[in-house]
XYZ file of C-alpha atoms in Angstrom:
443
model
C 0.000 0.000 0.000
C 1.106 3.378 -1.096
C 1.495 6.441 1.110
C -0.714 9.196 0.280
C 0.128 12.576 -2.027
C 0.319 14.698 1.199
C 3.199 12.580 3.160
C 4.950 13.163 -0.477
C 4.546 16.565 -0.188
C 5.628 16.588 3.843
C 8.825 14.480 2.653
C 9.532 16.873 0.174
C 9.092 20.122 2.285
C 11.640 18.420 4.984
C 13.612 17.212 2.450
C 13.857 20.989 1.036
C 14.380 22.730 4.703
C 17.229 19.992 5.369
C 19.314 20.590 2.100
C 18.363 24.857 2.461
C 20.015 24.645 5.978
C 23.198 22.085 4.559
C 24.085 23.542 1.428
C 23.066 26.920 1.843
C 23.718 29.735 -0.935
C 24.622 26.641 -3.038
C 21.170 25.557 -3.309
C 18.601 27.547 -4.707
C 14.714 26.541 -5.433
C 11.670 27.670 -6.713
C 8.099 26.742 -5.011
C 4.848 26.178 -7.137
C 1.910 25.326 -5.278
C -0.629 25.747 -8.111
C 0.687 23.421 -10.208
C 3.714 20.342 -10.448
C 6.296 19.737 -9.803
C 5.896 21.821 -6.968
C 9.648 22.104 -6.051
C 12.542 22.684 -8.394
C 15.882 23.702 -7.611
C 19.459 23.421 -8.802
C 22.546 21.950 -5.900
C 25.783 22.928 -6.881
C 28.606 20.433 -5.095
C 32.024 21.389 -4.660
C 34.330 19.153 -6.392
C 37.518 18.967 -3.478
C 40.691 17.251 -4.244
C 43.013 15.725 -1.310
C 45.842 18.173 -2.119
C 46.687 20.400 -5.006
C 46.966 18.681 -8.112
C 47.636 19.516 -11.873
C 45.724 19.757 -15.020
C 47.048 19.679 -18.611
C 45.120 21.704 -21.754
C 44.935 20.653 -24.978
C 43.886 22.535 -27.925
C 44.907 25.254 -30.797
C 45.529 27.610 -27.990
C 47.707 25.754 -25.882
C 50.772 24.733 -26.577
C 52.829 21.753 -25.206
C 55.261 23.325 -23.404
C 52.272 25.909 -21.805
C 52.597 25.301 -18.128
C 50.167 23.171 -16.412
C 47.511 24.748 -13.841
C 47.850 23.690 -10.050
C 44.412 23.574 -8.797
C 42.703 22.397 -5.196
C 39.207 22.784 -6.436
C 37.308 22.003 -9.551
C 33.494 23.901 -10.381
C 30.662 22.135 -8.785
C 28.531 19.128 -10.607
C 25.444 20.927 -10.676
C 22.185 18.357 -9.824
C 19.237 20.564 -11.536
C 15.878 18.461 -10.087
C 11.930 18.670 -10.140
C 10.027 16.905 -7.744
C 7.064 15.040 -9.003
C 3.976 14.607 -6.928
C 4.417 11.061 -5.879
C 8.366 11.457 -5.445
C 9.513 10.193 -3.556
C 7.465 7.043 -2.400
C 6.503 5.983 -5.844
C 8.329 8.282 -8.338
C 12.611 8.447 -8.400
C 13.613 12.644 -8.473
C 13.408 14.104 -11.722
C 17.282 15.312 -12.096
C 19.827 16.151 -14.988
C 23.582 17.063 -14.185
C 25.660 19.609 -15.610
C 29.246 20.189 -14.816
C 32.100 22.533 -17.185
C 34.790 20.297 -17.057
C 33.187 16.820 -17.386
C 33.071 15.230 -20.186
C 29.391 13.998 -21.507
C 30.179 9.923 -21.092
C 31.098 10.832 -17.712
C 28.255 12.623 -16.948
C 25.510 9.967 -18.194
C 27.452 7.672 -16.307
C 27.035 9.488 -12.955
C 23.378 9.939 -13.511
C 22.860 6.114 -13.925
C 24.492 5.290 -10.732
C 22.453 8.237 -8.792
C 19.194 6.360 -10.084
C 20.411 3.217 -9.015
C 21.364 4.600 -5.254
C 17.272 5.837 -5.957
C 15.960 2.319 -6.667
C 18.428 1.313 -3.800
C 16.457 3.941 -0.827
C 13.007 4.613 -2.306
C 13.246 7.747 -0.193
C 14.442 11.518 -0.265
C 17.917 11.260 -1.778
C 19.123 14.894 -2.775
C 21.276 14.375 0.129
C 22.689 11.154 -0.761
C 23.004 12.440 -4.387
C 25.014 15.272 -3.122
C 27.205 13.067 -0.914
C 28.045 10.465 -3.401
C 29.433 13.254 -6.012
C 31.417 15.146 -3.725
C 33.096 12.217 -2.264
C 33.128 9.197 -4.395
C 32.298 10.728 -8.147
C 36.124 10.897 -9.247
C 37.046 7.659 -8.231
C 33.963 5.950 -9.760
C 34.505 7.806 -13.131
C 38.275 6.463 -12.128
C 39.368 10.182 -12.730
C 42.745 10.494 -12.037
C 45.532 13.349 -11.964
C 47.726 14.426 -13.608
C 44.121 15.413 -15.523
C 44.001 16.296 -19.676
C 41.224 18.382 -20.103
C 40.223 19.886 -23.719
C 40.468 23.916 -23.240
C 36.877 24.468 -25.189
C 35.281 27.952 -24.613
C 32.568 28.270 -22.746
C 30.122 30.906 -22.313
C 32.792 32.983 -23.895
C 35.755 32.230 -21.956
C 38.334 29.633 -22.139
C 37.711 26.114 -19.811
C 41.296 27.325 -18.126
C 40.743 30.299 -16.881
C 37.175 29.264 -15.793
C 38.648 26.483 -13.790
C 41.690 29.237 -12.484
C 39.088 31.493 -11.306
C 36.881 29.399 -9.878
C 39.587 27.624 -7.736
C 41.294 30.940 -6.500
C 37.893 31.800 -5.455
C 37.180 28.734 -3.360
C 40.615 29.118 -1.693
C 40.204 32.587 -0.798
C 36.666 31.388 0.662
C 38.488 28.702 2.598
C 41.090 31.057 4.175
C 38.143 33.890 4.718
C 36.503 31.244 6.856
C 39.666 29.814 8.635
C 41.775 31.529 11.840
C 45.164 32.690 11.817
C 47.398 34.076 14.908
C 48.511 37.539 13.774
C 52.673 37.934 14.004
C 52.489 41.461 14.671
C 50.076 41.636 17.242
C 49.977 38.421 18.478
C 46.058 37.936 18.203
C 44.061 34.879 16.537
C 41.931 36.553 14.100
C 39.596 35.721 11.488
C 40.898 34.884 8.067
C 38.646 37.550 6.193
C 40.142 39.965 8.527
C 43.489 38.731 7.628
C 46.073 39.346 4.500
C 48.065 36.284 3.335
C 51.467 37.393 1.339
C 51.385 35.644 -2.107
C 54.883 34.754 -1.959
C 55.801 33.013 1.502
C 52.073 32.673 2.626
C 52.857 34.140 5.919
C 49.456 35.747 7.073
C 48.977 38.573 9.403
C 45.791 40.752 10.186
C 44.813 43.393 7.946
C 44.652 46.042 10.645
C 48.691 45.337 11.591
C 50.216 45.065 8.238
C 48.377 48.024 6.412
C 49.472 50.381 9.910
C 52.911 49.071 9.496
C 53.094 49.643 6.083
C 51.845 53.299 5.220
C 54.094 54.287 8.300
C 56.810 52.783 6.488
C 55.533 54.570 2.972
C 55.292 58.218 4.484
C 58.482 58.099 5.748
C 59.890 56.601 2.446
C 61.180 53.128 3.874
C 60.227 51.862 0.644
C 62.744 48.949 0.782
C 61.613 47.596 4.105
C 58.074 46.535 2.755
C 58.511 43.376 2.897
C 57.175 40.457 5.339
C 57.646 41.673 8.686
C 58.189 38.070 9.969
C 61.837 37.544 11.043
C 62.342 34.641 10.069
C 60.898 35.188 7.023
C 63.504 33.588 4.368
C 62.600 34.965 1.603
C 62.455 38.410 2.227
C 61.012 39.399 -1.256
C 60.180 43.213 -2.079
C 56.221 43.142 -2.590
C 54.422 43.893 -6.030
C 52.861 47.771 -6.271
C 49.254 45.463 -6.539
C 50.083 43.764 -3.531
C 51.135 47.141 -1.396
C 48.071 48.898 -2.883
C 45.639 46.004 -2.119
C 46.982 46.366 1.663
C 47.611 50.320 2.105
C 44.868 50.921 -0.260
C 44.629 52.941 -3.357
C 46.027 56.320 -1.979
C 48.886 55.111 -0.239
C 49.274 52.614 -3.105
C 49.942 55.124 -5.510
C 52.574 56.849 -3.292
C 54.443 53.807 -3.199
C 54.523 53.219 -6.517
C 55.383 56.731 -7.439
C 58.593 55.785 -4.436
C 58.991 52.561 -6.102
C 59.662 54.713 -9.881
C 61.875 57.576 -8.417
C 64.435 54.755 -6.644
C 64.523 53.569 -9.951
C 64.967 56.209 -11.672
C 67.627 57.596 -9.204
C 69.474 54.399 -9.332
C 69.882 54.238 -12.810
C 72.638 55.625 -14.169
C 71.635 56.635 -17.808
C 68.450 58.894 -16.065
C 68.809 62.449 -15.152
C 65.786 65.232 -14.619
C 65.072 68.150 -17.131
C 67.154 71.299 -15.487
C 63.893 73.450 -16.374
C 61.877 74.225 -13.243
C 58.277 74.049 -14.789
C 59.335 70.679 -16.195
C 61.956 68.662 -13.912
C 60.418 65.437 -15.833
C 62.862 62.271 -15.845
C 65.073 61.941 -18.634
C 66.890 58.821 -20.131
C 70.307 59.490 -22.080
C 70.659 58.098 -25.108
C 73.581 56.132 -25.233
C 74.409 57.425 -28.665
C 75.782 60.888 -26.893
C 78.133 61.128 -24.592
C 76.552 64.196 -23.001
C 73.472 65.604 -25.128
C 70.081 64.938 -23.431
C 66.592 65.803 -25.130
C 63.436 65.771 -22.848
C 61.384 63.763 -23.972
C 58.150 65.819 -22.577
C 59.102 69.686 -23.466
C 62.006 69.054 -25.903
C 64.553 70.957 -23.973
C 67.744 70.445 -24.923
C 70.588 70.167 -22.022
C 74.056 68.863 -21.296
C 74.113 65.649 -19.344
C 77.314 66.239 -17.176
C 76.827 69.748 -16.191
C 72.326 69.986 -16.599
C 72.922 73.209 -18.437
C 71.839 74.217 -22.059
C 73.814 72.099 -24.672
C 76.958 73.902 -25.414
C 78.199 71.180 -28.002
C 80.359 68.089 -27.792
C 83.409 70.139 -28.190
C 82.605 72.746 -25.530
C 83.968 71.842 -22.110
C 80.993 71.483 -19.473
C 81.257 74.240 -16.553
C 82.543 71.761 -13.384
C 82.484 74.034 -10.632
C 79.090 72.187 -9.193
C 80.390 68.752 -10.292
C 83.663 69.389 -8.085
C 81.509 70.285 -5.338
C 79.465 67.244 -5.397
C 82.542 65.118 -6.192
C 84.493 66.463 -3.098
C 81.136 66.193 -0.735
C 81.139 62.459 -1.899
C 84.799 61.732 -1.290
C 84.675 63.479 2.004
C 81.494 61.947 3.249
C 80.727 58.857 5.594
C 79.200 55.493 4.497
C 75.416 56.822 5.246
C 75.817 59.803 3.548
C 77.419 58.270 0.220
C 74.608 56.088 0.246
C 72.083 59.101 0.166
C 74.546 60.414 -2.836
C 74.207 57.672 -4.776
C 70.181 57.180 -4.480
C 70.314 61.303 -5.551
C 72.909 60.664 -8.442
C 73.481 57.336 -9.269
C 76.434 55.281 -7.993
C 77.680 54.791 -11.383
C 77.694 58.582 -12.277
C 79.405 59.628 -8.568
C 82.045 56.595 -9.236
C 82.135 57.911 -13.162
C 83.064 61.488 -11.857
C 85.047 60.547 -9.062
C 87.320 58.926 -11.665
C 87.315 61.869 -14.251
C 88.013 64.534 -11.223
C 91.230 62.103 -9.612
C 92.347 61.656 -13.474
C 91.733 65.523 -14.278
C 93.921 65.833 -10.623
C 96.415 63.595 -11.811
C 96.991 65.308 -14.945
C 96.832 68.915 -12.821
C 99.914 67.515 -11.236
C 101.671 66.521 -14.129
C 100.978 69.281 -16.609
C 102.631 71.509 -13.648
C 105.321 69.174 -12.776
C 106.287 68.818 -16.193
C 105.328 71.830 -18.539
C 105.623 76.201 -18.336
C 102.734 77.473 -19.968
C 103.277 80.092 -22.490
C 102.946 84.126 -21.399
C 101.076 84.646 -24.429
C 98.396 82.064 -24.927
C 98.713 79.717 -21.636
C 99.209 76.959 -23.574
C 101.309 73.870 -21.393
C 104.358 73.540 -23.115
C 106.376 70.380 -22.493
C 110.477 70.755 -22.734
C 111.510 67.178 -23.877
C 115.146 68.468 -24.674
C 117.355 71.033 -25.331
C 118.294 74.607 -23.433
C 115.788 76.500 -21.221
C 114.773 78.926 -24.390
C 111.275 77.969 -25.621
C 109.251 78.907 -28.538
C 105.302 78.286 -28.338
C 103.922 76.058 -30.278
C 100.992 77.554 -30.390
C 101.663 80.999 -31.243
C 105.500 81.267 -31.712
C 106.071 83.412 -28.248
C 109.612 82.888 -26.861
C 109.917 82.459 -23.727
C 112.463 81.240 -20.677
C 111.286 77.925 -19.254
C 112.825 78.113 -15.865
C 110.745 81.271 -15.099
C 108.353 81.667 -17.849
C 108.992 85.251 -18.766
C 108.977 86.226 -22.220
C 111.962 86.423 -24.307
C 112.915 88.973 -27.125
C 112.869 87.061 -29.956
C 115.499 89.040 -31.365
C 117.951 88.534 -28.746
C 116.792 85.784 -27.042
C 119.760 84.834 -24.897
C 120.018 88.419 -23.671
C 117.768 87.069 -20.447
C 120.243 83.996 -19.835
C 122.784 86.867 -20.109
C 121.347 89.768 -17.509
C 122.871 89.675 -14.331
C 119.823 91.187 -12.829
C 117.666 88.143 -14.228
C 117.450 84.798 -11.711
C 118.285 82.377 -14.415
C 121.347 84.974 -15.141
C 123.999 81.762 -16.785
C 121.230 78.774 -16.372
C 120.625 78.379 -20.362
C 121.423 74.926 -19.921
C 119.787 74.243 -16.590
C 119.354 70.372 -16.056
C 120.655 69.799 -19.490
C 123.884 68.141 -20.347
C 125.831 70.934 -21.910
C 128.211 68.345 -23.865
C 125.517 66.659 -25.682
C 124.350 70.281 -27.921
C 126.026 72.804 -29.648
C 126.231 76.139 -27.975
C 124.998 78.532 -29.959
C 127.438 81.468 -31.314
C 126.150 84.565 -30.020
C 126.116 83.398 -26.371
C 128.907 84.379 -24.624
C 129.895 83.052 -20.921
C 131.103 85.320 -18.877
């Protein structure tokens, strides 16, 4: 004997309430009291693997070295059902299943065996359904990982990035719901009040990290945002996304805008546009040794010295490069490091080269040459007497003292016992090794 349409309709209700209070936002139904089925509804069950595993694409889009995808969970098998009158003392549950990344043999196959566990209870079974796919579906279908899966589109989007999305999702629903002691203040808190770094997975509370951060942002720590675990091995300099999804948008920028001037500073081939209603950043072009063009207002400038170009032949004016090279030669360890986030380590160590060389040759040029009374020009005495003729511009002149000579009587100075190189013609010369000339007379 049958039990009547209204202990159908009791099973049924309870049957609804139970799955409603289970599954919640993952079951959804629609009521019809005027006319059957008088329930219908669609469960979605999560798909849960032991531990991360991977899944290959195929297709004309991916190719076989393209990476695999490391996923936890898959999208849900989706049981879409009507209740008939008599279900479920007489009738089995009206039911189809749908999933995105099962294949259609698999799925027919599934909905045999959750008939059979019908004909098996004769009773309300959306929970048994439910239970069976989410716990013993992939090893029935003998689904096993490493997966292949055919990257079709669906619904307008590749099967990959349906599957990526959908699994990032889950996990961040998993750590949302999950508890994690905070290493800054110490607290067990909530994971959706929490912030897990994507690179060593250390998680601390929102509240901590984002205080710790924009104190560290306004007073331009840049390079200590980082995980503020100590024994954090890794030690990596977060992403601008990362910072800004912490700090927020506001503070996010800033850093960013930190992150571009230390690079900018650092770099040795950048310099800023001398004009004050521009100051934009400026790459040299390695095809000049000193011109510069800014790129936003066109200005024109000298590299070395940041004033208007004066030409490749023109020396640059040095007096503020010597200022800043003997600042950085005289200054302590702290301070050169301030230097060279200002002006580039390569450009101080460039210049501090170029001013010892440019000392060096100071020394020498002195050491070794008189420059001419006329035109200043260093001239070098490689041999001979201690009367000199420029180069340059034919002056004579006495290289002991660098007085000019007559160039009519030359050796009158070498002759004037009022002058100090009075008899000192041949002055660090060897006298036998030259002619002496005839109208010099020793007296």
């Amino acid at each position: 004997m049958f039990d009547s349409e209204d202990d159908c309709q009791i099973q049924q209700e309870n049957e609804i309430m139970a799955i409603k209070a289970i599954y919640e936002q993952d079951f959804t139904y629609t009521e019809n009291s005027i006319k059957a089925p008088r329930f219908r509804g669609v469960l979605s069950i999560k798909i849960s693997l032991p531990q991360e595993d991977l899944i290959f694409f195929t297709g004309e889009r991916n190719a076989s070295s393209d990476p695999p995808l490391k996923v936890r969970y898959l999208p849900p098998v989706k049981i879409i059902f009507a209740m008939p009158n008599d279900y479920p003392n007489q009738k089995a549950l009206k039911f189809e299943l749908e999933c995105l990344w099962m294949r259609w043999d698999w799925l027919r196959k599934l909905e045999r065996k959750l008939l059979q566990i019908w004909e098996e209870k004769k009773e309300v079974v959306l929970d048994y359904f439910a239970e069976f796919i989410q716990y013993e579906a992939l090893d029935y279908l003998q689904i096993t990982f490493p997966l292949r899966l055919n990257d079709d589109y669906i619904g307008g989007s590749m099967l990959k990035t349906i599957i990526h999305t959908y699994n990032q999702q889950a996990m961040n629903q998993d750590f949302a719901n999950d508890h994690f002691n905070c290493g800054i203040c110490l607290e067990e808190k909530r994971g959706e009040r929490c912030f897990q770094l994507r690179t060593c997975q250390h998680v601390f509370c929102q509240e901590c990290l984002s205080e710790y951060f924009i104190m560290l942002i306004r007073e331009g720590f840049i390079l200590q945002i980082k995980c503020p675990d100590p024994g954090c091995k890794s030690q990596h300099k977060l992403s601008a996304d990362e910072v800004s999804e912490i700090v927020g948008p506001e503070m996010g920028k800033r850093y960013s805008d930190l992150l571009e001037k230390q690079k900018l500073e650092t770099d040795p081939l950048v310099t800023y546009c001398p004009r004050i209603i521009c100051q934009a950043p400026v790459k040299k072009d390695s095809n000049f040794e000193k011109l510069c063009i800014c790129t936003k207002c066109r200005f024109a400038f000298c590299w070395f010295c940041q004033r208007t170009w004066h030409g490749a032949s023109t020396p640059c004016h040095l007096d503020n490069t010597k200022k800043i090279v003997e600042e950085y030669m005289n200054a302590d360890e702290s301070t050169k490091a301030i230097m060279e986030l200002r002006y580039g380590a390569k450009n101080l160590e460039k210049l501090v080269r170029d001013a010892t060389a440019e000392l060096e040759t100071d020394k020498w040029v002195k050491s070794n040459t008189q420059p001419c009374p006329q035109c200043e020009t260093p001239i070098e005495k490689s041999m001979g007497c201690n009367h000199m003729v420029c180069t340059r511009c034919e002056t004579h002149f006495c290289y002991l003292c660098g007085h000019w000579i007559d160039s009519k009587e030359p050796y009158k100075h070498f002759n004037d016992s009022k002058s100090p190189c009075n008899q000192r013609l041949f002055d660090g010369v060897n006298v036998d090794d030259f002619d002496i000339p005839d109208d010099f007379v020793i007296v």
